[in-house]
Tab-separated table of C-alpha atoms in Angstrom:
chain	number	residue	atom	x	y	z
A	1	UNK	CA	6.960	9.644	-9.278
A	2	UNK	CA	5.815	6.367	-7.731
A	3	UNK	CA	5.748	2.940	-9.293
A	4	UNK	CA	4.131	-0.128	-7.780
A	5	UNK	CA	5.306	-3.583	-8.820
A	6	UNK	CA	5.294	-7.178	-7.686
A	7	UNK	CA	1.747	-8.184	-8.504
A	8	UNK	CA	0.842	-11.445	-10.145
A	9	UNK	CA	-1.255	-14.573	-10.023
A	10	UNK	CA	-1.045	-16.602	-6.822
A	11	UNK	CA	-3.040	-19.445	-5.338
A	12	UNK	CA	-5.066	-18.956	-2.164
A	13	UNK	CA	-2.773	-19.217	0.821
A	14	UNK	CA	0.187	-17.988	-1.175
A	15	UNK	CA	2.356	-14.903	-0.773
A	16	UNK	CA	3.427	-11.891	-2.773
A	17	UNK	CA	5.599	-8.911	-1.987
A	18	UNK	CA	4.634	-5.622	-3.546
A	19	UNK	CA	7.154	-2.836	-3.937
A	20	UNK	CA	6.588	0.891	-4.269
A	21	UNK	CA	9.537	2.760	-5.743
A	22	UNK	CA	10.073	6.513	-5.860
A	23	UNK	CA	12.128	7.977	-8.651
A	24	UNK	CA	12.399	11.542	-7.420
A	25	UNK	CA	11.931	13.734	-4.406
A	26	UNK	CA	12.967	13.287	-0.829
A	27	UNK	CA	11.471	9.909	-0.136
A	28	UNK	CA	11.881	10.087	3.615
A	29	UNK	CA	9.674	13.214	3.728
A	30	UNK	CA	6.637	11.132	2.800
A	31	UNK	CA	4.341	8.634	4.379
A	32	UNK	CA	3.337	5.881	1.961
A	33	UNK	CA	-0.054	4.266	1.743
A	34	UNK	CA	-1.183	1.151	-0.097
A	35	UNK	CA	-4.658	1.065	-1.575
A	36	UNK	CA	-6.540	-1.470	-3.640
A	37	UNK	CA	-9.493	-1.459	-5.946
A	38	UNK	CA	-11.372	-4.569	-6.946
A	39	UNK	CA	-13.658	-4.649	-9.993
A	40	UNK	CA	-16.925	-2.882	-9.266
A	41	UNK	CA	-15.765	-1.709	-5.843
A	42	UNK	CA	-14.470	1.501	-4.397
A	43	UNK	CA	-10.804	2.037	-3.703
A	44	UNK	CA	-9.937	1.083	-0.123
A	45	UNK	CA	-6.940	1.739	2.058
A	46	UNK	CA	-4.930	-1.344	2.959
A	47	UNK	CA	-1.932	-0.103	4.906
A	48	UNK	CA	0.148	2.964	5.608
A	49	UNK	CA	3.599	3.620	7.004
A	50	UNK	CA	4.972	6.822	8.487
A	51	UNK	CA	7.993	8.711	7.149
A	52	UNK	CA	10.440	7.032	9.487
A	53	UNK	CA	8.684	3.697	9.479
A	54	UNK	CA	7.909	3.842	13.176
A	55	UNK	CA	4.135	3.834	12.788
A	56	UNK	CA	1.894	1.724	10.588
A	57	UNK	CA	-1.769	1.078	10.039
A	58	UNK	CA	-3.646	-1.882	8.545
A	59	UNK	CA	-7.115	-2.555	7.278
A	60	UNK	CA	-8.756	-4.987	9.698
A	61	UNK	CA	-9.176	-7.683	7.069
A	62	UNK	CA	-5.418	-7.825	6.373
A	63	UNK	CA	-4.090	-7.575	9.931
A	64	UNK	CA	-1.831	-10.481	10.752
A	65	UNK	CA	-1.416	-11.339	7.051
A	66	UNK	CA	0.127	-8.197	5.515
A	67	UNK	CA	3.227	-6.346	6.670
A	68	UNK	CA	4.323	-2.935	5.472
A	69	UNK	CA	7.950	-1.826	5.669
A	70	UNK	CA	10.232	0.751	4.133
A	71	UNK	CA	13.858	1.186	3.177
A	72	UNK	CA	14.469	4.898	2.781
A	73	UNK	CA	18.008	4.359	1.518
A	74	UNK	CA	16.556	2.402	-1.393
A	75	UNK	CA	13.481	4.673	-1.684
A	76	UNK	CA	11.243	1.606	-1.444
A	77	UNK	CA	8.184	0.645	0.521
A	78	UNK	CA	7.165	-2.991	0.611
A	79	UNK	CA	3.890	-4.742	1.296
A	80	UNK	CA	4.450	-8.378	2.212
A	81	UNK	CA	1.195	-10.230	1.674
A	82	UNK	CA	0.843	-13.713	3.167
A	83	UNK	CA	-2.067	-16.130	3.417
A	84	UNK	CA	-3.696	-14.478	0.439
A	85	UNK	CA	-7.405	-14.918	-0.128
A	86	UNK	CA	-9.553	-14.544	-3.208
A	87	UNK	CA	-10.995	-11.363	-1.728
A	88	UNK	CA	-7.526	-9.792	-1.865
A	89	UNK	CA	-7.748	-9.789	-5.652
A	90	UNK	CA	-7.489	-6.183	-6.803
A	91	UNK	CA	-5.379	-3.557	-8.473
A	92	UNK	CA	-2.983	-2.293	-5.815
A	93	UNK	CA	-1.681	1.269	-5.754
A	94	UNK	CA	0.831	3.115	-3.628
A	95	UNK	CA	0.428	6.773	-2.754
A	96	UNK	CA	2.501	9.377	-0.939
A	97	UNK	CA	1.801	12.385	1.188
A	98	UNK	CA	3.207	14.228	4.185
A	99	UNK	CA	1.415	11.848	6.553
A	100	UNK	CA	-1.016	8.968	6.603
A	101	UNK	CA	-4.475	10.458	6.315
A	102	UNK	CA	-7.577	8.916	7.865
A	103	UNK	CA	-11.289	9.585	7.665
A	104	UNK	CA	-13.895	7.683	9.642
A	105	UNK	CA	-11.199	5.381	10.960
A	106	UNK	CA	-9.870	4.257	7.603
A	107	UNK	CA	-7.113	5.365	5.283
A	108	UNK	CA	-8.347	8.206	3.088
A	109	UNK	CA	-7.473	8.010	-0.609
A	110	UNK	CA	-8.709	11.527	-1.386
A	111	UNK	CA	-6.083	13.063	0.902
A	112	UNK	CA	-3.040	11.485	-0.755
A	113	UNK	CA	-1.657	13.739	-3.486
A	114	UNK	CA	0.860	11.551	-5.293
A	115	UNK	CA	-0.083	8.252	-6.865
A	116	UNK	CA	1.661	5.578	-8.842
A	117	UNK	CA	0.250	3.196	-11.405
A	118	UNK	CA	-1.207	0.045	-9.987
A	119	UNK	CA	-0.037	-3.536	-9.951
A	120	UNK	CA	-2.560	-6.325	-10.339
A	121	UNK	CA	-2.871	-9.047	-7.711
A	122	UNK	CA	-4.987	-12.049	-8.612
A	123	UNK	CA	-5.613	-14.752	-6.041
A	124	UNK	CA	-7.130	-17.781	-7.680
A	125	UNK	CA	-6.738	-21.521	-7.880
């Protein structure tokens, strides 16, 4: 069971930290991916972190602005989002699977089996 939290309304240039919490299972067996879906758009992969936290991946448009991290002792994965832009506005989801899955060079939502409810991020002045 995954639960994403930390969304909210922020001005352009601001920051938010999203958290993905797991309530059951062996958290350190799973890679965790962050996805987002804006109104009228397809879900897209934003970032992913390996089981041990030693490998990560980012969507090109968030590189240098977003940082993914995990604390397995606390069964949490975090997505620190800085320098937010209006185009980052979306419903953000976290998902878990045995590894980070990719298709055509991007994180693949269809391959992640466990999903949490989303948290809404709105970037607006």
